[in-house]
Short mmCIF file of C-alpha atoms and ligand atoms in Angstrom, two decimals:
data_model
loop_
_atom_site.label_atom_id
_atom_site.label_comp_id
_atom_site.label_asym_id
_atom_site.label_seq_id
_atom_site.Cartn_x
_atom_site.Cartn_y
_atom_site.Cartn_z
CA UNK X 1 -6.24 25.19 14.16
CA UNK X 2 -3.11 24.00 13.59
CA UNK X 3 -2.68 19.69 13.50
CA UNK X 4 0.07 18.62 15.99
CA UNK X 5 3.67 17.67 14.34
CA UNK X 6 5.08 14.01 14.78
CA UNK X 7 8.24 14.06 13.23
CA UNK X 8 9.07 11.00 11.91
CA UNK X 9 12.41 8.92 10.45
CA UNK X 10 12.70 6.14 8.54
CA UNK X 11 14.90 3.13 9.44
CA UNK X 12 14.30 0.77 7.12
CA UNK X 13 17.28 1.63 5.18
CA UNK X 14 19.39 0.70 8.21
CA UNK X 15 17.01 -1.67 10.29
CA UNK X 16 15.39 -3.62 7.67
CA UNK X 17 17.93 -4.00 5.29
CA UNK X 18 20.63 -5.25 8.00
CA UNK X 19 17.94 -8.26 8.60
CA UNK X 20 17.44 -9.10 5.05
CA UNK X 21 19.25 -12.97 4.19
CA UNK X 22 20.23 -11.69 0.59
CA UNK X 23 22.23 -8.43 -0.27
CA UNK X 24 20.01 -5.64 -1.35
CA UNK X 25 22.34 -4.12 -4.03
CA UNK X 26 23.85 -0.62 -3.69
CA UNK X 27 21.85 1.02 -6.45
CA UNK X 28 18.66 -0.93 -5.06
CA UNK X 29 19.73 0.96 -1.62
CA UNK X 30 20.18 3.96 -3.07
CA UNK X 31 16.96 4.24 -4.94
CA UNK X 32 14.79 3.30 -2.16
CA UNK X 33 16.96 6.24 0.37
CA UNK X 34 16.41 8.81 -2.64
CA UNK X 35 12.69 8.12 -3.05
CA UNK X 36 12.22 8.25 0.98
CA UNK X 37 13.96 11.78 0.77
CA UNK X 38 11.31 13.01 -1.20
CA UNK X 39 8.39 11.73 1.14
CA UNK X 40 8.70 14.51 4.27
CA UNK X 41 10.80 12.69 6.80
CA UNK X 42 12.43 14.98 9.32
CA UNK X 43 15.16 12.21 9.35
CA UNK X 44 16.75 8.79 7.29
CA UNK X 45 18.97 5.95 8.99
CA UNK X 46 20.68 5.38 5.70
CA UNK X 47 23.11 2.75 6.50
CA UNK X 48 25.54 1.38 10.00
CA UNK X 49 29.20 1.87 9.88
CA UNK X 50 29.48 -1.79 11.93
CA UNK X 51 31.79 -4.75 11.19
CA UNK X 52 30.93 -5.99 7.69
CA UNK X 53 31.50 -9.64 9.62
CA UNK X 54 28.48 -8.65 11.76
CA UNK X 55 26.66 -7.05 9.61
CA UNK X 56 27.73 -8.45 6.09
CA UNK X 57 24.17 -6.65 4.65
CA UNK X 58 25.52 -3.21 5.04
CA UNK X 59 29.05 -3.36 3.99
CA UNK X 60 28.46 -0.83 1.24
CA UNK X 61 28.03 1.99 4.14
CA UNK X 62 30.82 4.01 2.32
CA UNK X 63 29.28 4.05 -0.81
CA UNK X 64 25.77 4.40 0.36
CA UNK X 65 26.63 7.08 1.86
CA UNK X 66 28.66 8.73 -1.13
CA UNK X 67 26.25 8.48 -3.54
CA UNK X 68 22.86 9.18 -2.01
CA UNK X 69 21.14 12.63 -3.07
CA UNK X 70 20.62 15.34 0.21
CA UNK X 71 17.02 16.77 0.31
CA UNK X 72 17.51 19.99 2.35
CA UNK X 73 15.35 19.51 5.56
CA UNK X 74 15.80 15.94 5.87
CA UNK X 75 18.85 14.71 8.33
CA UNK X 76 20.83 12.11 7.10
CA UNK X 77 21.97 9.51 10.03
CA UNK X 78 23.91 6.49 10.63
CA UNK X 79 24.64 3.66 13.39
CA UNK X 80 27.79 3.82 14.85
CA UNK X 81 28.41 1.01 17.51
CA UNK X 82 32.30 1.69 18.13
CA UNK X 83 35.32 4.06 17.68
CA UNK X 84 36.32 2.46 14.65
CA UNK X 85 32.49 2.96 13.01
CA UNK X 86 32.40 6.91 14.46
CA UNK X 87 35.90 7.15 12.17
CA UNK X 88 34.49 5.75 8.72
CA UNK X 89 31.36 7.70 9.12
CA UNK X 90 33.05 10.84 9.34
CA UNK X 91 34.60 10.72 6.09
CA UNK X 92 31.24 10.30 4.65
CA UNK X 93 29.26 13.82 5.39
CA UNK X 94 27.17 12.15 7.88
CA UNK X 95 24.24 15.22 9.41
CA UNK X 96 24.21 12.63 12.73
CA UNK X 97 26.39 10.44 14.48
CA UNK X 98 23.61 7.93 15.97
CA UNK X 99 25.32 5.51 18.45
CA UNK X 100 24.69 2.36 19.65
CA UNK X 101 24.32 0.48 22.91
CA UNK X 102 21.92 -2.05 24.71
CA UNK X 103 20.44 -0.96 28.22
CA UNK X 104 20.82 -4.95 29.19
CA UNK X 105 24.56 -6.07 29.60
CA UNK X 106 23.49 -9.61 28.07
CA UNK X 107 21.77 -7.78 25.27
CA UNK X 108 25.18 -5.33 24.77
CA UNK X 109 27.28 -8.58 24.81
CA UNK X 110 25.45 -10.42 22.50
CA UNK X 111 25.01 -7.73 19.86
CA UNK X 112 28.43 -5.39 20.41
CA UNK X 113 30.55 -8.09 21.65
CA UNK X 114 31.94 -6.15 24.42
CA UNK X 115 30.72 -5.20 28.20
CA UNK X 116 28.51 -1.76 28.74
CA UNK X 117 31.17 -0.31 30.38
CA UNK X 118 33.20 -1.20 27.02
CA UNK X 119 30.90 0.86 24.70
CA UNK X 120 30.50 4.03 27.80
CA UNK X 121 34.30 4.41 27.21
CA UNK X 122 34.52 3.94 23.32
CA UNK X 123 30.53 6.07 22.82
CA UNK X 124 32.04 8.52 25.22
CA UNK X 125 35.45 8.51 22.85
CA UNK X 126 33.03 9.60 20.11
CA UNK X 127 30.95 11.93 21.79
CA UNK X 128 33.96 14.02 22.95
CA UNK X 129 35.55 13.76 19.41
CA UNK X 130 32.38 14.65 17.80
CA UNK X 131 31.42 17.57 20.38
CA UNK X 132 32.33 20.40 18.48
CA UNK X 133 31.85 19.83 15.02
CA UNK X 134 28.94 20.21 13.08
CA UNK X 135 27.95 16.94 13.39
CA UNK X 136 25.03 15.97 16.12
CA UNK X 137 24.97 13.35 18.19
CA UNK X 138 22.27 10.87 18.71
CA UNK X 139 22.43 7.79 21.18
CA UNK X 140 20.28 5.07 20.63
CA UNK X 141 19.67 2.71 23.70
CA UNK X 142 18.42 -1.06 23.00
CA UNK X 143 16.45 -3.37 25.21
CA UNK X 144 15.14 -0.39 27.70
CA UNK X 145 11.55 -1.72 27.56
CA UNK X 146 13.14 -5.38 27.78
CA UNK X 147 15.83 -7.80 26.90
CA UNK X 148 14.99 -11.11 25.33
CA UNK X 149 17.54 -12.55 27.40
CA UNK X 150 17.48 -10.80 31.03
CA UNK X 151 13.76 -10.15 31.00
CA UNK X 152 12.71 -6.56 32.37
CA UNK X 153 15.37 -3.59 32.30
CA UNK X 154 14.28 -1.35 35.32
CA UNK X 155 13.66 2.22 34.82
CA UNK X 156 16.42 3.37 37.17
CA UNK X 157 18.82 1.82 35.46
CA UNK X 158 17.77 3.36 31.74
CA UNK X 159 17.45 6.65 33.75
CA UNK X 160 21.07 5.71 35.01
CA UNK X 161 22.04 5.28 31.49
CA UNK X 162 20.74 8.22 30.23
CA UNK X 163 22.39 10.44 32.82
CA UNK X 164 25.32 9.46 31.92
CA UNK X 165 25.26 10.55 28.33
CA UNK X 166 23.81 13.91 29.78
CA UNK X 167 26.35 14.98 31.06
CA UNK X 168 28.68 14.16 28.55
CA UNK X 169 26.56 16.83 26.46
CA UNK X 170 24.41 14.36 24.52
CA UNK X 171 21.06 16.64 24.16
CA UNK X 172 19.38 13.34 21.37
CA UNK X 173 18.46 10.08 22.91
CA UNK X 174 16.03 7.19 21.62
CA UNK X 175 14.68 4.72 23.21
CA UNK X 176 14.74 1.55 21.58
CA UNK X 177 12.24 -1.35 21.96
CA UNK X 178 14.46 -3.57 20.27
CA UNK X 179 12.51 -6.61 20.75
CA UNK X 180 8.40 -5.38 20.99
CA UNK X 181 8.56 -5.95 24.60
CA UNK X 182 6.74 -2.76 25.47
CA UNK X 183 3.23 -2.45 26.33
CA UNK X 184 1.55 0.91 26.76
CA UNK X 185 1.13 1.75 30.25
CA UNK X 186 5.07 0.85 30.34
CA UNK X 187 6.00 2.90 27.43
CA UNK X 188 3.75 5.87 29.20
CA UNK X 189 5.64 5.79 32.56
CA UNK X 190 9.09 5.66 31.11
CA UNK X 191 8.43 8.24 28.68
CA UNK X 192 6.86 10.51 31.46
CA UNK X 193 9.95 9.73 33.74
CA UNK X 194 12.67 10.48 31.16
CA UNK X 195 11.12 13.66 30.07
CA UNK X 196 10.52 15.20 33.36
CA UNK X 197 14.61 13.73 34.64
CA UNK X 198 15.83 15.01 31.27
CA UNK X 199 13.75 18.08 29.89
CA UNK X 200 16.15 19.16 27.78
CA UNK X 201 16.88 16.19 25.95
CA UNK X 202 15.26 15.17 22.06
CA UNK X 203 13.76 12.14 22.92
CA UNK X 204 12.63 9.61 20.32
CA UNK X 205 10.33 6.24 20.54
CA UNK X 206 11.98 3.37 18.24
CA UNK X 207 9.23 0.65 18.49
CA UNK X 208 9.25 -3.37 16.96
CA UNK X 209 5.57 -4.80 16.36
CA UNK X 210 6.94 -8.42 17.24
CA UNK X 211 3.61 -8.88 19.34
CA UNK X 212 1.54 -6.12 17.37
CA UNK X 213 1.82 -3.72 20.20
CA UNK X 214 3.92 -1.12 18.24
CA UNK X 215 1.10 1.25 16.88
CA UNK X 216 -0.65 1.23 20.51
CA UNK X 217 2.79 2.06 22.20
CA UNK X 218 2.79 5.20 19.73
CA UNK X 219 -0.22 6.30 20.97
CA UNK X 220 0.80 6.15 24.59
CA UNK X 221 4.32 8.02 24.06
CA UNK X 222 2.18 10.79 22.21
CA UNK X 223 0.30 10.54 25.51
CA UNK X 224 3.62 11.44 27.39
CA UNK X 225 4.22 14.38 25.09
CA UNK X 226 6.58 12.26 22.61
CA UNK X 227 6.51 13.30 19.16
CA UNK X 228 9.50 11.61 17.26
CA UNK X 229 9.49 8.21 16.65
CA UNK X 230 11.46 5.97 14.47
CA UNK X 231 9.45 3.64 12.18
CA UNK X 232 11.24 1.26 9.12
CA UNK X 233 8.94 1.27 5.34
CA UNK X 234 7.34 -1.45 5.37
CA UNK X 235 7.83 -2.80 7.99
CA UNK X 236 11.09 -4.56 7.83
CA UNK X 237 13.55 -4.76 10.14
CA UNK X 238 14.91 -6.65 13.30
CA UNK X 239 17.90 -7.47 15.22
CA UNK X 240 19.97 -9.98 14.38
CA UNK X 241 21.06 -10.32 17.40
CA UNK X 242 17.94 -10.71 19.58
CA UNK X 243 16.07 -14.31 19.61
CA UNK X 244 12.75 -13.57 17.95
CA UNK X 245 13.09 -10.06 16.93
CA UNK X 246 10.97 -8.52 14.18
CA UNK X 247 9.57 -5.88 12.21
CA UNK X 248 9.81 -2.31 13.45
CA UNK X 249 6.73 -0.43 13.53
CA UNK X 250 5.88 0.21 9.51
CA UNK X 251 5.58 3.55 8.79
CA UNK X 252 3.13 3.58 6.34
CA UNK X 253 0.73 2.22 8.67
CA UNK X 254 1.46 4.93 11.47
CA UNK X 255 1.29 7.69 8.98
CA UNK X 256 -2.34 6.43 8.33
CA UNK X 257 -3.32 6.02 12.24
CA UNK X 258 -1.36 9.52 13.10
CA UNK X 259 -3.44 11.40 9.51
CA UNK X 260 -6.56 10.03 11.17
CA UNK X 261 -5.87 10.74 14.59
CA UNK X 262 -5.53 14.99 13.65
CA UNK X 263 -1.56 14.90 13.91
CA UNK X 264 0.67 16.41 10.80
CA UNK X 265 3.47 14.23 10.13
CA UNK X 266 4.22 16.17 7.12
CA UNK X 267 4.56 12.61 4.84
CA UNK X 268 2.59 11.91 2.08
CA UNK X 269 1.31 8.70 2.22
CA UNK X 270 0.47 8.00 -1.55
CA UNK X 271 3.54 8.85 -2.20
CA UNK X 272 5.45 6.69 0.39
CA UNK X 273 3.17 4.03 -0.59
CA UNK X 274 4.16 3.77 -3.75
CA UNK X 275 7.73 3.41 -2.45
CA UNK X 276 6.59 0.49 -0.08
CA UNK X 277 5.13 -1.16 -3.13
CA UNK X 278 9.04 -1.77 -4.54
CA UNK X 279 10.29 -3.78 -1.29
CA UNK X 280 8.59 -6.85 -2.00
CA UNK X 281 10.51 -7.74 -5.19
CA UNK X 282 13.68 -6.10 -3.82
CA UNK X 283 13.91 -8.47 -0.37
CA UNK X 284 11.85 -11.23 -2.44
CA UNK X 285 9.57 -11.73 0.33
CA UNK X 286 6.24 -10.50 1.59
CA UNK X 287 6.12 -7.72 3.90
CA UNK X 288 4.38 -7.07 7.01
CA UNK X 289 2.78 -3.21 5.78
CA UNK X 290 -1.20 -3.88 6.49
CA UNK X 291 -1.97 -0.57 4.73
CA UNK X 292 0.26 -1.62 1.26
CA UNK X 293 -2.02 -4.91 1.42
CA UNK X 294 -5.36 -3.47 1.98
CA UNK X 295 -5.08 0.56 1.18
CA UNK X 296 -5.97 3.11 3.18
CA UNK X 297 -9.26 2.94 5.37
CA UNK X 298 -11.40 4.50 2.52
CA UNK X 299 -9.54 2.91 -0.16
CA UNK X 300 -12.72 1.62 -2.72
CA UNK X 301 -12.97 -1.74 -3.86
CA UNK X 302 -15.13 -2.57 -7.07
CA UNK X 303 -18.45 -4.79 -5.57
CA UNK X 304 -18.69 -7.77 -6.93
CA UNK X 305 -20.84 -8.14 -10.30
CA UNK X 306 -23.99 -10.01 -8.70
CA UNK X 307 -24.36 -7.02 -6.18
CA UNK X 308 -25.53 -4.92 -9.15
CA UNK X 309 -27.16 -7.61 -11.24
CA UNK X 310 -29.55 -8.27 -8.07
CA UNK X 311 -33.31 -6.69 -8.67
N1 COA S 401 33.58 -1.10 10.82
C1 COA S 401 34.32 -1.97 10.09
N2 COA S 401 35.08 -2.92 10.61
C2 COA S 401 35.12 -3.00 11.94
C3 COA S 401 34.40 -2.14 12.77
C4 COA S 401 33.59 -1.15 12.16
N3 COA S 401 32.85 -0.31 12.86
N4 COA S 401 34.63 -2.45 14.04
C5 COA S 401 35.49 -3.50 14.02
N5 COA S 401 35.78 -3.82 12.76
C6 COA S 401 36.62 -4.92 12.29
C7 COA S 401 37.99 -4.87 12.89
O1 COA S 401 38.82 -4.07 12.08
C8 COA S 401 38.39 -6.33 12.87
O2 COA S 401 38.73 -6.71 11.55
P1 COA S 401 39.77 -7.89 11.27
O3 COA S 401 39.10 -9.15 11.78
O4 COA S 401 39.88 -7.88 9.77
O5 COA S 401 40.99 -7.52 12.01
C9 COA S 401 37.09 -7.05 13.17
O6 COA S 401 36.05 -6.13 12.75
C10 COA S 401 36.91 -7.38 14.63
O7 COA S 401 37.12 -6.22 15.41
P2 COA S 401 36.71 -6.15 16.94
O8 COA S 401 37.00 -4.80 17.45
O9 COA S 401 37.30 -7.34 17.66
O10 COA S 401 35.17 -6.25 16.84
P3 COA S 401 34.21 -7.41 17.32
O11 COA S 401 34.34 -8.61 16.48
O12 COA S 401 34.35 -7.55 18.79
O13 COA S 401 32.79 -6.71 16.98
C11 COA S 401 31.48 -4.71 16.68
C12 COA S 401 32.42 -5.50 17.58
C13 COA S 401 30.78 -3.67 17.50
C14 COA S 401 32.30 -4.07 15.57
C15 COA S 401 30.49 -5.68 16.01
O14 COA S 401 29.94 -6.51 17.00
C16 COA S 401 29.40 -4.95 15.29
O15 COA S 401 29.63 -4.30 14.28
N6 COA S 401 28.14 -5.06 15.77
C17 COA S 401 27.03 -4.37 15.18
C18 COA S 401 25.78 -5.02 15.58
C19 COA S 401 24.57 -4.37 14.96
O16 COA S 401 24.64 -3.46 14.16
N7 COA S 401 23.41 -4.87 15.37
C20 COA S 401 22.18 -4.45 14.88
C21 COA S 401 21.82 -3.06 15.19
S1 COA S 401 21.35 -2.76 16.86
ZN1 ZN S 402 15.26 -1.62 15.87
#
């Protein structure tokens, strides 16, 4: 029988790298995006196209973007939070156009500097430009499980939110747990709600593990039918805009639970392991990947020398 498909996409290009302190070097970038291409993801946030004063980390968008080898099957996306961002992408051969705004007007303020209504007209802008060409659109909608500063986001209003982009044609939506707010019976409900309002729409889970709930809110949006989620290598990743925000669900360690759970996700995990391995010395810091630090579940580990000494 054949294993249910999770198609995943990694973020870590775009979502851990915009949280590191130190500038990851082009190249560095590049390698890491090259060797991701080769692991099976259906998709790859490469870089944002945001205000290099925000975001000094990913300045080198352009050239990211330029120099990066395309593996046929894999999508190549970027965040775009403004009209400005949507018009630097273009020139770059982007596959999606994946835009940007916070469910929570505190949490839109704080990160986009400008009002909801602000990024409807300027997202809207884009979508319209962007409606015919080859180029698909994805939005990506922070805080909807939560907003560090509000508190809850109630499901009418994401379901408001959404609607909106329906019917300006967007058919690709994410929904981002930008802070690991979510909880699993929370994450079930909305998922069930915005799949039965919006059956036509590609929807996609984009978790944090800020309070170690990430792999368990997986496993409840599979529950609700969900099989796309965004995950960063690793583990990196965060907001720098949200008080407390950190790592995105690591994809090496949902690869493992998803292999042993009978789903395909098409990655292999040696292999994307192996790529893990490099982050370390490239962000000089630990990272939060459980499965880089202690293998796989049947990983061996050479007993100690007095187990086979005893008699
Ligand atoms: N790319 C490059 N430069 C940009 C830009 C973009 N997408 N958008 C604005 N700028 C530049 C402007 O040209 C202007 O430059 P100047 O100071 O040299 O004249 C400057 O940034 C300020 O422009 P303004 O429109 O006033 O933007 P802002 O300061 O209000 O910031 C955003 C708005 C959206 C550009 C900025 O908040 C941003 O990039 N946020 C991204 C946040 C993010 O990625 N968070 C994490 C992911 S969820
Ligand atoms: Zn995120």
């Amino acid at each position: 029988m054949n294993k249910p498909r999770i198609y995943l996409h990694d973020v870590a290009p775009r979502d851990g790298f915009q949280n590191e302190p130190i500038f990851i070097e082009t190249d560095d970038k590049i390698a890491i995006i090259d060797a991701l291409s080769d692991c099976g993801f259906a998709k790859i946030e490469a870089t944002s196209f945001t205000s290099p004063k925000a975001i000094p980390a990913l300045r080198d968008a352009e050239e990211v973007m330029h120099r990066i080898k395309r593996v046929p099957g894999v999508e190549y996306t970027v965040l775009i939070p403004n009209v400005r961002g949507a018009e630097r992408a273009l020139s770059c051969g982007i596959d999606e156009a994946n835009l940007v705004m916070s469910a929570s007007e505190t949490h839109n303020r704080a990160n986009l500097r400008m009002t909801r209504d602000k990024s409807l007209l300027q997202l809207g802008q884009i979508v319209q430009a962007l409606n015919d060409s080859p180029v698909k659109i994805n939005v990506s909608l922070s805080t909807v499980f939560g907003c560090p500063m509000e508190g809850d986001v109630t499901q009418s209003e994401v379901m408001r939110l959404m609607g909106l982009f329906a019917d300006m044609g967007v058919n690709r939506m994410t929904l981002c747990d930008t802070t690991g707010m979510a909880y699993p019976s929370q994450v079930r409900e909305i998922c069930q709600t915005a799949k039965s309002e919006f059956p036509d729409m590609t929807l996609t889970l984009h978790f944090h593990n800020t309070r170690g709930l990430a792999q368990a809110n997986v496993l409840a949006a599979i529950d609700a039918g969900i099989d796309r989620f965004d995950a960063s290598l690793g583990g990196l990743g965060g907001c720098p805009f949200a008080p407390g925000a950190s790592g995105n669900a690591c994809t090496e360690e949902i690869v493992h639970m998803l292999e042993l759970e009978g789903f395909d996700t098409g990655i292999d995990l040696d292999q994307l392991l192996a790529v893990s391995a490099r982050l370390p010395d490239l962000v000089q810091h630990d990272i939060p990947s459980q499965i880089l630090k202690a293998g796989h579940r049947l990983t061996r580990h050479p007993a100690p020398d007095y187990v086979n000494d005893m008699i």
